[in-house]
CSV table of C-alpha atoms in Angstrom, one decimal:
chain,number,residue,atom,x,y,z
B,1,GLN,CA,18.5,-6.9,-2.0
B,2,VAL,CA,15.1,-5.3,-2.7
B,3,GLN,CA,13.4,-4.3,0.5
B,4,PRO,CA,10.4,-2.0,0.4
B,5,VAL,CA,10.0,-0.1,3.7
B,6,GLU,CA,6.6,1.2,4.8
B,7,SER,CA,5.9,4.0,7.1
B,8,GLY,CA,3.0,6.3,8.2
B,9,GLY,CA,0.8,3.9,10.0
B,10,GLY,CA,-0.7,4.7,13.4
B,11,LEU,CA,-3.9,5.2,15.4
B,12,VAL,CA,-6.6,7.4,14.0
B,13,GLN,CA,-10.3,8.1,14.8
B,14,ALA,CA,-13.0,7.0,12.4
B,15,GLY,CA,-13.4,9.6,9.7
B,16,GLY,CA,-9.8,10.6,9.9
B,17,SER,CA,-7.0,10.3,7.3
B,18,LEU,CA,-3.6,8.8,7.1
B,19,ARG,CA,-1.0,8.7,4.3
B,20,LEU,CA,1.2,5.6,4.1
B,21,SER,CA,4.5,5.7,2.3
B,22,CYS,CA,6.6,2.9,0.9
B,23,GLN,CA,10.2,3.6,-0.2
B,24,SER,CA,12.3,1.1,-2.1
B,25,SER,CA,15.7,0.9,-3.7
B,26,GLY,CA,17.3,2.1,-6.8
B,27,PHE,CA,16.7,1.7,-10.5
B,28,MET,CA,14.3,-1.2,-10.0
B,29,PHE,CA,11.7,1.0,-8.5
B,30,ARG,CA,11.0,2.9,-11.8
B,31,LEU,CA,10.5,-0.4,-13.6
B,32,SER,CA,8.3,-1.9,-10.8
B,33,VAL,CA,4.6,-2.1,-10.3
B,34,MET,CA,3.9,-0.9,-6.8
B,35,GLY,CA,0.8,-1.8,-4.9
B,36,TRP,CA,-0.7,-2.0,-1.4
B,37,TYR,CA,-2.3,-4.9,0.4
B,38,ARG,CA,-3.6,-5.3,3.9
B,39,GLN,CA,-4.2,-8.1,6.4
B,40,ALA,CA,-6.7,-7.8,9.3
B,41,PRO,CA,-6.5,-10.0,12.3
B,42,GLY,CA,-7.8,-13.5,11.5
B,43,LYS,CA,-8.1,-12.7,7.8
B,44,GLN,CA,-6.1,-13.4,4.7
B,45,ARG,CA,-4.0,-10.7,3.1
B,46,GLU,CA,-6.1,-8.8,0.5
B,47,LEU,CA,-5.6,-6.3,-2.2
B,48,VAL,CA,-6.1,-2.6,-1.5
B,49,ALA,CA,-4.8,-0.9,-4.6
B,50,ILE,CA,-2.5,-1.8,-7.5
B,51,PRO,CA,-2.1,-0.3,-10.9
B,52,THR,CA,-3.2,-2.4,-13.9
B,53,SER,CA,-2.2,-2.2,-17.5
B,54,GLY,CA,-2.4,1.2,-19.0
B,55,ALA,CA,-3.4,4.0,-16.7
B,56,SER,CA,-5.9,2.1,-14.6
B,57,THR,CA,-5.8,1.2,-11.0
B,58,ASN,CA,-7.6,-1.7,-9.3
B,59,TYR,CA,-9.0,-0.7,-5.9
B,60,ALA,CA,-10.8,-3.0,-3.5
B,61,ASP,CA,-14.5,-2.3,-3.6
B,62,ASP,CA,-14.6,-1.1,0.0
B,63,VAL,CA,-11.9,1.5,-0.4
B,64,LYS,CA,-13.0,3.0,-3.8
B,65,GLY,CA,-13.5,6.7,-3.4
B,66,ARG,CA,-11.7,6.9,-0.1
B,67,PHE,CA,-8.2,5.6,-0.9
B,68,THR,CA,-5.8,6.8,-3.6
B,69,ILE,CA,-2.5,5.3,-4.6
B,70,SER,CA,0.2,7.5,-6.2
B,71,ARG,CA,4.0,7.3,-6.7
B,72,ASP,CA,6.9,9.6,-7.0
B,73,ASP,CA,9.7,8.0,-9.0
B,74,ALA,CA,12.1,10.8,-8.1
B,75,LYS,CA,11.8,9.7,-4.5
B,76,ASN,CA,11.4,5.9,-5.1
B,77,THR,CA,8.2,6.1,-3.1
B,78,VAL,CA,4.7,5.0,-3.5
B,79,TYR,CA,1.9,6.5,-1.3
B,80,LEU,CA,-1.5,5.4,-0.1
B,81,GLN,CA,-3.7,8.3,0.9
B,82,MET,CA,-6.5,7.0,3.1
B,83,ASN,CA,-9.5,9.3,3.8
B,84,SER,CA,-12.8,8.7,5.7
B,85,LEU,CA,-11.2,5.8,7.6
B,86,LYS,CA,-13.5,3.2,9.1
B,87,PRO,CA,-12.8,0.8,12.0
B,88,GLU,CA,-12.9,-2.0,9.4
B,89,ASP,CA,-9.9,-0.5,7.7
B,90,THR,CA,-7.8,-1.6,10.8
B,91,ALA,CA,-5.1,-3.9,9.5
B,92,ILE,CA,-1.4,-4.3,8.8
B,93,TYR,CA,-0.8,-2.6,5.5
B,94,TYR,CA,1.9,-4.1,3.2
B,95,CYS,CA,3.7,-2.6,0.2
B,96,LEU,CA,4.2,-4.9,-2.8
B,97,GLN,CA,7.0,-4.2,-5.3
B,98,ARG,CA,6.5,-6.3,-8.4
B,99,PHE,CA,9.6,-6.4,-10.7
B,100,GLY,CA,9.1,-8.7,-13.6
B,101,SER,CA,8.1,-12.0,-12.2
B,102,ARG,CA,9.4,-11.3,-8.7
B,103,ASP,CA,7.4,-10.0,-5.8
B,104,TYR,CA,9.0,-8.2,-2.9
B,105,TRP,CA,7.1,-7.4,0.3
B,106,GLY,CA,7.6,-4.8,3.0
B,107,GLN,CA,7.4,-5.6,6.7
B,108,GLY,CA,4.1,-3.9,7.0
B,109,THR,CA,2.8,-0.9,9.0
B,110,GLN,CA,-0.1,-1.1,11.4
B,111,VAL,CA,-3.2,1.1,10.9
B,112,THR,CA,-5.7,1.2,13.7
B,113,VAL,CA,-9.0,3.1,13.3
B,114,SER,CA,-10.9,3.7,16.5
B,115,SER,CA,-14.7,4.1,16.5
């Protein structure tokens, strides 16, 4: 069973930083596309960052220049470094593991940014 597990969320003041982690299982990780989404209260889940074909990454417009996605295959972990956080970044952040045609979601981690 593939189950990504997020961690690293919490409460931070505006302007601060957090680093989210998402760890998943075994050999599938290295063959998976790993991305981050978020869902704010009363809103639909939206893309934050996900690699595209080649070496490019698709970032949501409002996080460009502030958030960075990276991965460490040796640790089966993908990270989301979030800098210059704003209150509007408050949401539950979800890790997506895409293996072939299958998508696997983590349970989410809450990020709250106070003004």
